[in-house]
Short mmCIF file of C-alpha atoms in Angstrom, two decimals:
data_model
loop_
_atom_site.label_atom_id
_atom_site.label_comp_id
_atom_site.label_asym_id
_atom_site.label_seq_id
_atom_site.Cartn_x
_atom_site.Cartn_y
_atom_site.Cartn_z
CA UNK G 23 17.98 -7.04 1.93
CA UNK G 24 17.71 -3.44 1.36
CA UNK G 25 15.05 -1.84 -0.86
CA UNK G 26 17.54 -0.83 -3.37
CA UNK G 27 19.00 -4.12 -3.88
CA UNK G 28 15.85 -5.82 -4.15
CA UNK G 29 14.88 -3.17 -6.94
CA UNK G 30 18.16 -3.75 -8.82
CA UNK G 31 17.34 -7.21 -8.93
CA UNK G 32 14.15 -7.08 -9.81
CA UNK G 33 14.87 -4.76 -12.85
CA UNK G 34 17.95 -6.49 -14.09
CA UNK G 35 17.43 -10.17 -12.91
CA UNK G 36 13.87 -10.07 -13.79
CA UNK G 37 14.47 -8.33 -17.32
CA UNK G 38 17.13 -10.95 -18.29
CA UNK G 39 14.67 -13.72 -17.23
CA UNK G 40 11.76 -12.17 -19.30
CA UNK G 41 14.03 -11.85 -22.22
CA UNK G 42 14.91 -15.49 -22.26
CA UNK G 43 11.47 -16.87 -21.32
CA UNK G 44 9.23 -14.73 -23.55
CA UNK G 45 9.91 -16.17 -26.90
CA UNK G 46 9.54 -19.63 -25.65
CA UNK G 47 6.26 -18.94 -23.92
CA UNK G 48 4.86 -17.15 -26.87
CA UNK G 49 5.84 -20.56 -29.07
CA UNK G 50 4.26 -22.85 -26.66
CA UNK G 51 1.09 -20.90 -26.56
CA UNK G 52 0.68 -21.22 -30.21
CA UNK G 53 1.52 -24.99 -30.06
CA UNK G 54 -0.78 -25.78 -26.90
CA UNK G 55 -3.56 -23.59 -27.48
CA UNK G 56 -4.81 -23.90 -23.86
CA UNK G 57 -8.11 -23.05 -22.79
CA UNK G 58 -7.82 -19.27 -21.30
CA UNK G 59 -11.71 -18.96 -20.57
CA UNK G 60 -12.01 -16.74 -17.36
CA UNK G 61 -13.59 -18.99 -14.99
CA UNK G 62 -12.28 -20.43 -11.60
CA UNK G 63 -11.35 -23.94 -11.05
CA UNK G 64 -9.93 -25.23 -7.68
CA UNK G 65 -7.61 -22.47 -6.67
CA UNK G 66 -6.45 -18.84 -7.26
CA UNK G 67 -3.21 -17.35 -6.22
CA UNK G 68 -2.52 -13.83 -5.61
CA UNK G 69 0.84 -12.14 -5.68
CA UNK G 70 1.41 -8.83 -3.58
CA UNK G 71 4.99 -8.30 -2.46
CA UNK G 72 5.23 -4.68 -1.81
CA UNK G 73 2.97 -2.17 0.01
CA UNK G 74 0.71 -3.34 2.68
CA UNK G 75 -1.51 -0.51 2.04
CA UNK G 76 -2.35 -1.85 -1.65
CA UNK G 77 -3.56 -5.02 -0.05
CA UNK G 78 -6.16 -3.15 2.00
CA UNK G 79 -7.26 -0.84 -0.75
CA UNK G 80 -7.83 -4.08 -2.72
CA UNK G 81 -9.88 -5.43 0.27
CA UNK G 82 -13.44 -4.91 -1.21
CA UNK G 83 -12.63 -6.57 -4.24
CA UNK G 84 -11.02 -9.59 -2.57
CA UNK G 85 -13.78 -9.97 0.23
CA UNK G 86 -16.18 -10.00 -2.85
CA UNK G 87 -14.29 -12.91 -4.34
CA UNK G 88 -14.18 -14.91 -1.26
CA UNK G 89 -17.85 -14.37 -0.62
CA UNK G 90 -18.96 -15.30 -4.42
CA UNK G 91 -16.45 -18.62 -4.45
CA UNK G 92 -16.23 -20.04 -0.82
CA UNK G 93 -15.30 -23.37 -2.41
CA UNK G 94 -12.39 -21.89 -4.36
CA UNK G 95 -8.99 -22.05 -2.30
CA UNK G 96 -7.59 -18.63 -2.16
CA UNK G 97 -3.92 -18.47 -1.77
CA UNK G 98 -1.31 -15.21 -1.56
CA UNK G 99 2.38 -15.10 -1.94
CA UNK G 100 3.64 -12.13 -0.20
CA UNK G 101 6.66 -11.20 1.79
CA UNK G 102 7.20 -11.14 5.51
CA UNK G 103 6.30 -7.20 5.91
CA UNK G 104 2.91 -7.83 4.18
CA UNK G 105 1.92 -11.20 6.02
CA UNK G 106 0.31 -9.05 9.27
CA UNK G 107 -1.69 -7.37 6.71
CA UNK G 108 -2.75 -10.48 4.78
CA UNK G 109 -3.64 -12.35 8.18
CA UNK G 110 -6.09 -9.24 9.36
CA UNK G 111 -7.91 -8.89 6.13
CA UNK G 112 -8.94 -12.71 6.49
CA UNK G 113 -9.81 -13.68 3.09
CA UNK G 114 -6.90 -16.16 2.24
CA UNK G 115 -6.78 -19.88 2.90
CA UNK G 116 -3.19 -20.06 2.52
CA UNK G 117 -0.47 -17.48 2.77
CA UNK G 118 2.79 -18.43 1.38
CA UNK G 119 5.59 -16.13 2.50
CA UNK G 120 9.00 -14.93 0.73
CA UNK G 121 11.81 -14.39 3.28
CA UNK G 122 13.57 -11.47 1.71
CA UNK G 123 15.99 -10.56 4.59
CA UNK G 124 18.91 -12.26 2.81
CA UNK G 125 19.53 -13.51 -1.00
CA UNK G 126 19.66 -17.17 0.18
CA UNK G 127 16.72 -17.10 2.39
CA UNK G 128 14.89 -15.35 -0.56
CA UNK G 129 16.23 -17.96 -3.17
CA UNK G 130 15.23 -20.75 -0.88
CA UNK G 131 11.79 -19.47 0.11
CA UNK G 132 10.71 -18.80 -3.85
CA UNK G 133 11.88 -22.20 -4.78
CA UNK G 134 9.60 -23.69 -2.00
CA UNK G 135 6.55 -21.48 -2.76
CA UNK G 136 7.10 -22.16 -6.67
CA UNK G 137 6.71 -25.99 -5.79
CA UNK G 138 3.65 -25.35 -3.74
CA UNK G 139 1.94 -23.19 -6.40
CA UNK G 140 3.00 -25.00 -9.71
CA UNK G 141 -0.20 -26.19 -11.40
CA UNK G 142 -2.65 -23.45 -9.78
CA UNK G 143 -5.42 -22.69 -11.95
CA UNK G 144 -5.43 -19.03 -11.97
CA UNK G 145 -2.95 -16.48 -10.87
CA UNK G 146 -3.40 -12.59 -10.13
CA UNK G 147 -0.43 -10.65 -10.00
CA UNK G 148 -1.03 -7.37 -7.95
CA UNK G 149 2.37 -6.21 -8.51
CA UNK G 150 2.38 -3.31 -11.15
CA UNK G 151 6.07 -2.52 -11.61
CA UNK G 152 7.84 -5.69 -10.72
CA UNK G 153 9.34 -7.88 -13.21
CA UNK G 154 10.34 -10.90 -11.10
CA UNK G 155 6.58 -11.26 -9.95
CA UNK G 156 5.79 -11.70 -13.60
CA UNK G 157 8.35 -14.40 -13.76
CA UNK G 158 7.06 -16.00 -11.01
CA UNK G 159 3.36 -15.88 -12.28
CA UNK G 160 4.60 -17.73 -15.49
CA UNK G 161 6.54 -20.31 -13.75
CA UNK G 162 3.42 -21.49 -11.75
CA UNK G 163 2.17 -22.80 -15.18
CA UNK G 164 -1.34 -21.50 -14.48
CA UNK G 165 -3.87 -21.56 -16.90
CA UNK G 166 -4.88 -17.97 -16.59
CA UNK G 167 -2.28 -15.68 -15.61
CA UNK G 168 -3.78 -11.88 -15.30
CA UNK G 169 -1.56 -8.80 -14.58
CA UNK G 170 -1.21 -5.22 -15.16
CA UNK G 171 0.35 -2.95 -17.91
CA UNK G 172 1.32 0.75 -17.68
CA UNK G 173 2.13 2.77 -21.04
CA UNK G 174 3.54 -0.29 -22.71
CA UNK G 175 2.65 -3.96 -22.58
CA UNK G 176 5.24 -5.34 -24.74
CA UNK G 177 7.32 -7.22 -22.25
CA UNK G 178 4.27 -8.42 -20.41
CA UNK G 179 2.52 -10.10 -23.32
CA UNK G 180 3.13 -13.63 -23.47
CA UNK G 181 4.06 -13.65 -19.62
CA UNK G 182 0.19 -13.28 -18.90
CA UNK G 183 -3.00 -14.45 -20.65
CA UNK G 184 -4.94 -11.33 -19.68
CA UNK G 185 -3.62 -7.75 -19.19
CA UNK G 186 -5.49 -5.22 -17.13
CA UNK G 187 -4.49 -1.30 -17.83
CA UNK G 188 -3.19 0.38 -14.67
CA UNK G 189 -3.54 4.22 -14.85
CA UNK G 190 -1.13 5.59 -12.37
CA UNK G 191 -3.17 8.87 -12.15
CA UNK G 192 -6.43 7.19 -11.55
CA UNK G 193 -7.70 5.20 -8.34
CA UNK G 194 -5.76 2.15 -7.80
CA UNK G 195 -8.72 0.41 -6.37
CA UNK G 196 -10.34 0.63 -9.63
CA UNK G 197 -8.05 -1.63 -11.29
CA UNK G 198 -7.64 -4.11 -8.43
CA UNK G 199 -11.38 -4.28 -8.31
CA UNK G 200 -11.55 -5.02 -11.99
CA UNK G 201 -9.36 -8.01 -11.89
CA UNK G 202 -12.31 -9.51 -9.44
CA UNK G 203 -15.06 -8.42 -11.82
CA UNK G 204 -13.58 -10.58 -14.60
CA UNK G 205 -14.88 -13.42 -12.44
CA UNK G 206 -18.29 -11.87 -11.77
CA UNK G 207 -17.64 -10.73 -8.30
CA UNK G 208 -18.85 -7.10 -7.33
CA UNK G 209 -16.69 -5.28 -4.79
CA UNK G 210 -18.14 -5.34 -1.28
CA UNK G 211 -19.51 -1.97 0.12
CA UNK G 212 -18.09 -0.32 3.00
CA UNK G 213 -20.55 -1.70 5.78
CA UNK G 214 -19.75 -5.26 4.69
CA UNK G 215 -15.99 -4.70 4.84
CA UNK G 216 -16.30 -2.94 8.02
CA UNK G 217 -18.15 -5.61 9.69
CA UNK G 218 -15.80 -8.31 8.31
CA UNK G 219 -12.82 -6.29 9.61
CA UNK G 220 -14.53 -6.05 12.85
CA UNK G 221 -15.00 -9.54 13.19
CA UNK G 222 -11.41 -10.27 12.22
CA UNK G 223 -10.17 -8.09 15.02
CA UNK G 224 -12.68 -9.34 17.62
CA UNK G 225 -14.04 -5.71 18.19
CA UNK G 226 -17.28 -5.26 20.07
CA UNK G 227 -20.38 -3.92 18.32
CA UNK G 228 -19.78 -0.44 20.16
CA UNK G 229 -16.68 0.66 21.76
CA UNK G 230 -16.64 1.78 25.25
CA UNK G 231 -16.83 5.57 25.70
CA UNK G 232 -13.87 7.47 26.95
CA UNK G 233 -14.03 10.25 29.45
CA UNK G 234 -11.33 12.46 27.21
CA UNK G 235 -11.26 12.91 23.31
CA UNK G 236 -8.53 10.55 21.91
CA UNK G 237 -6.54 10.88 18.78
CA UNK G 238 -4.07 8.27 17.75
CA UNK G 239 -1.29 9.26 15.39
CA UNK G 240 0.78 7.28 13.30
CA UNK G 241 3.30 9.49 11.76
CA UNK G 242 5.58 7.06 9.61
CA UNK G 243 5.13 4.55 6.75
CA UNK G 244 7.21 1.78 5.20
CA UNK G 245 10.43 2.39 3.36
CA UNK G 246 8.79 2.44 0.17
CA UNK G 247 8.36 6.11 -0.50
CA UNK G 248 9.45 7.84 2.89
CA UNK G 249 9.14 11.10 1.36
CA UNK G 250 5.30 10.71 2.36
CA UNK G 251 6.36 11.53 5.94
CA UNK G 252 6.25 14.88 7.46
CA UNK G 253 8.99 16.16 9.50
CA UNK G 254 8.95 17.12 13.14
CA UNK G 255 8.90 20.62 11.96
CA UNK G 256 5.96 20.17 9.81
CA UNK G 257 4.04 18.39 12.35
CA UNK G 258 4.64 21.33 14.70
CA UNK G 259 3.15 23.60 12.21
CA UNK G 260 -0.03 21.71 12.28
CA UNK G 261 -0.36 21.09 15.94
CA UNK G 262 -0.04 24.76 16.55
CA UNK G 263 -2.49 25.61 13.93
CA UNK G 264 -5.13 23.12 15.53
CA UNK G 265 -4.66 23.91 19.17
CA UNK G 266 -4.72 27.45 20.41
CA UNK G 267 -6.18 26.74 23.65
CA UNK G 268 -7.83 23.91 25.57
CA UNK G 269 -9.27 21.33 26.82
CA UNK G 270 -6.62 19.37 24.87
CA UNK G 271 -7.08 15.59 23.71
CA UNK G 272 -5.08 12.52 24.81
CA UNK G 273 -2.49 11.36 22.11
CA UNK G 274 -1.65 7.75 21.36
CA UNK G 275 1.03 6.97 19.03
CA UNK G 276 1.35 3.61 17.20
CA UNK G 277 3.83 2.31 14.55
CA UNK G 278 6.75 0.05 14.52
CA UNK G 279 9.96 0.19 16.55
CA UNK G 280 11.41 2.13 13.85
CA UNK G 281 8.87 4.86 14.42
CA UNK G 282 9.83 5.16 18.14
CA UNK G 283 12.20 8.08 17.82
CA UNK G 284 10.11 10.17 15.77
CA UNK G 285 6.94 9.56 17.86
CA UNK G 286 9.14 10.56 21.13
CA UNK G 287 9.97 13.88 19.46
CA UNK G 288 6.67 14.69 18.52
CA UNK G 289 5.49 13.89 22.35
CA UNK G 290 7.93 16.70 23.20
CA UNK G 291 6.29 18.95 20.59
CA UNK G 292 2.88 18.27 22.05
CA UNK G 293 4.17 19.06 25.38
CA UNK G 294 5.60 22.34 24.33
CA UNK G 295 2.39 23.48 23.57
CA UNK G 296 0.90 22.35 26.94
CA UNK G 297 2.19 20.18 29.62
CA UNK G 298 -1.73 19.28 30.07
CA UNK G 299 -1.56 17.00 26.86
CA UNK G 300 -1.44 13.39 27.83
CA UNK G 301 0.58 10.94 25.57
CA UNK G 302 1.07 7.26 25.21
CA UNK G 303 3.43 5.66 22.92
CA UNK G 304 2.88 2.16 21.86
CA UNK G 305 5.52 2.34 18.87
CA UNK G 306 7.01 -1.13 18.42
CA UNK G 307 4.97 -2.55 21.40
CA UNK G 308 1.83 -3.77 19.47
CA UNK G 309 1.43 -5.94 16.57
CA UNK G 310 -0.45 -4.59 13.47
CA UNK G 311 -4.01 -6.28 14.76
CA UNK G 312 -3.54 -4.55 18.34
CA UNK G 313 -2.74 -1.05 16.75
CA UNK G 314 -5.87 -1.59 14.77
CA UNK G 315 -7.97 -2.15 17.98
CA UNK G 316 -6.53 1.14 19.54
CA UNK G 317 -7.35 2.99 16.37
CA UNK G 318 -10.90 1.60 16.25
CA UNK G 319 -11.41 3.12 19.63
CA UNK G 320 -10.33 6.56 18.82
CA UNK G 321 -12.17 9.56 18.26
CA UNK G 322 -9.85 10.59 15.34
CA UNK G 323 -6.85 9.18 13.48
CA UNK G 324 -3.99 11.26 12.18
CA UNK G 325 -1.49 10.11 9.46
CA UNK G 326 0.14 10.43 6.24
CA UNK G 327 -0.42 8.09 3.19
CA UNK G 328 0.14 4.58 4.97
CA UNK G 329 -1.55 1.21 5.43
CA UNK G 330 -3.04 2.16 8.74
CA UNK G 331 -5.07 4.93 7.19
CA UNK G 332 -6.79 2.42 4.67
CA UNK G 333 -7.68 0.28 7.72
CA UNK G 334 -8.92 3.26 9.64
CA UNK G 335 -11.18 4.40 6.80
CA UNK G 336 -12.58 0.73 6.51
CA UNK G 337 -13.26 0.77 10.64
CA UNK G 338 -15.31 4.38 10.29
CA UNK G 339 -12.82 6.42 12.55
CA UNK G 340 -12.51 10.07 11.55
CA UNK G 341 -9.38 10.31 9.73
CA UNK G 342 -6.86 13.47 9.28
CA UNK G 343 -4.37 12.59 6.50
CA UNK G 344 -1.54 14.63 4.70
CA UNK G 345 -0.56 14.07 1.08
CA UNK G 346 1.96 15.52 -1.32
CA UNK G 347 4.25 12.79 -3.00
CA UNK G 348 1.16 10.69 -3.56
CA UNK G 349 -2.27 12.01 -4.86
CA UNK G 350 -4.97 11.05 -2.45
CA UNK G 351 -7.32 10.59 -5.43
CA UNK G 352 -5.28 7.52 -6.44
CA UNK G 353 -5.41 5.93 -3.07
CA UNK G 354 -8.72 6.68 -1.39
CA UNK G 355 -11.84 5.19 -2.92
CA UNK G 356 -14.87 7.46 -2.01
CA UNK G 357 -17.23 5.97 0.69
CA UNK G 358 -20.31 8.02 1.96
CA UNK G 359 -19.78 6.47 5.39
CA UNK G 360 -16.25 7.79 6.03
CA UNK G 361 -15.80 10.87 7.71
CA UNK G 362 -12.41 12.44 6.99
CA UNK G 363 -10.07 15.52 6.42
CA UNK G 364 -7.94 15.17 3.63
CA UNK G 365 -4.87 17.85 3.32
CA UNK G 366 -3.43 18.00 -0.25
CA UNK G 367 -2.21 20.87 -2.52
CA UNK G 368 -1.46 19.83 -6.08
CA UNK G 369 1.81 21.35 -7.41
CA UNK G 370 3.32 20.47 -10.77
CA UNK G 371 5.94 17.80 -9.63
CA UNK G 372 3.26 15.96 -7.67
CA UNK G 373 2.77 12.97 -7.44
CA UNK G 374 6.12 11.70 -7.88
CA UNK G 375 6.14 8.36 -5.90
CA UNK G 376 5.63 5.42 -8.51
CA UNK G 377 6.07 7.89 -11.31
CA UNK G 378 9.58 8.54 -10.99
CA UNK G 379 12.48 6.50 -10.08
CA UNK G 380 13.70 8.92 -7.60
CA UNK G 381 11.82 11.95 -6.53
CA UNK G 382 13.39 15.23 -7.87
CA UNK G 383 13.37 16.99 -4.41
CA UNK G 384 15.34 13.91 -2.98
CA UNK G 385 13.15 13.82 -0.02
CA UNK G 386 12.95 17.40 0.59
CA UNK G 387 9.25 17.17 0.01
CA UNK G 388 8.19 20.64 -1.24
CA UNK G 389 4.79 19.56 -1.80
CA UNK G 390 4.26 18.99 2.08
CA UNK G 391 6.20 21.95 3.16
CA UNK G 392 4.01 24.11 1.06
CA UNK G 393 0.83 22.77 2.27
CA UNK G 394 1.48 23.00 5.80
CA UNK G 395 2.79 26.86 5.45
CA UNK G 396 -0.82 27.38 4.40
CA UNK G 397 0.51 29.25 1.10
CA UNK G 398 -2.24 30.03 -1.29
CA UNK G 399 -0.83 28.67 -4.57
CA UNK G 400 -3.09 29.10 -7.54
CA UNK G 401 -0.69 29.39 -10.53
CA UNK G 402 1.92 26.94 -11.41
CA UNK G 403 4.40 29.77 -11.85
CA UNK G 404 4.23 30.37 -8.16
CA UNK G 405 5.63 27.12 -7.12
CA UNK G 406 9.54 26.71 -6.47
CA UNK G 407 10.02 23.44 -8.47
CA UNK G 408 12.94 20.98 -7.32
CA UNK G 409 15.57 20.24 -10.03
CA UNK G 410 17.25 16.83 -9.87
CA UNK G 411 21.00 17.15 -10.31
CA UNK G 412 22.88 13.96 -10.51
CA UNK G 413 25.75 13.34 -8.20
CA UNK G 414 28.92 14.03 -9.91
CA UNK G 415 32.68 14.57 -9.11
CA UNK G 416 34.34 17.84 -9.80
CA UNK G 417 36.76 17.89 -12.85
#
């Protein structure tokens, strides 16, 4: 199923179901007077359906909860795309997968997952914007149902027993971690997360030294917010600024099969700078964990706002990242142990992803273009703001 259809279903079908269920839930809450004390009993279900990077951002909190309550069964409801992320962080006892490649498979798998999770003691919904995740949370009949709210909590009241404010302009890690603090778990520090992740990846205590400097480059991201990606021209501008003379490092590309065309074009750009630059392209060849093993052995990791970046930061690799449609302060938790270069220039229309339904530039990411041109912008009036004009037919 395409992302646009999934969003449509979530908004309209989810909205209809909430309107139907909410009055009944409020009435039953008054009549039943269930005990909503915040303690964990037997099982805890997390829901995360979009954005593997967000699951990694929540890693310190999830690991803390796992360590504090080893006897509690932790389960995750997620999608096929996020399953590798969940398996990699290694904190869940069971991962339930919604197969969302078609409507029928989604409906069937949702029914199966609901039967498996009805009666769970506590459910934490990590989806900030989804309506259907709220409906699923409610249908589990969990004693405690914890979720987020944004500017308004009207539609979420009743669906959840406890609501945590989610400020889109602050670090998202704060709010994921707040949900586990409700149960007395303090987020794990960077060194604990790093050692746990290295164990999950079966990495040696020290990586073997390489004869040449190695840079791993992941130029793409998921379909959720492709505006985050740099174009070939934008990458070329950074390459030319970074490399004026040799010796040149070795470049290794990682990503999915969909990233292969872009990575090959970037290989050509690097060869145009110097034929001496050696490249390897593993896009579409490696599963997530193997790509992370490659990143762990690199000297540097270059990327955009992506899930791989959050893994690389935990692994302690020097990271170079580019931001524009998203604000790094809302995604990157400060770690003293992390060495990184973060490229971001605040302009009035940034951030736009997760703030507006469709970015005003329609993918022509002005923020990244201005950043890589190296223009000194000190006053908002100097920024040519994109204007969103809806498509219309001529009269």
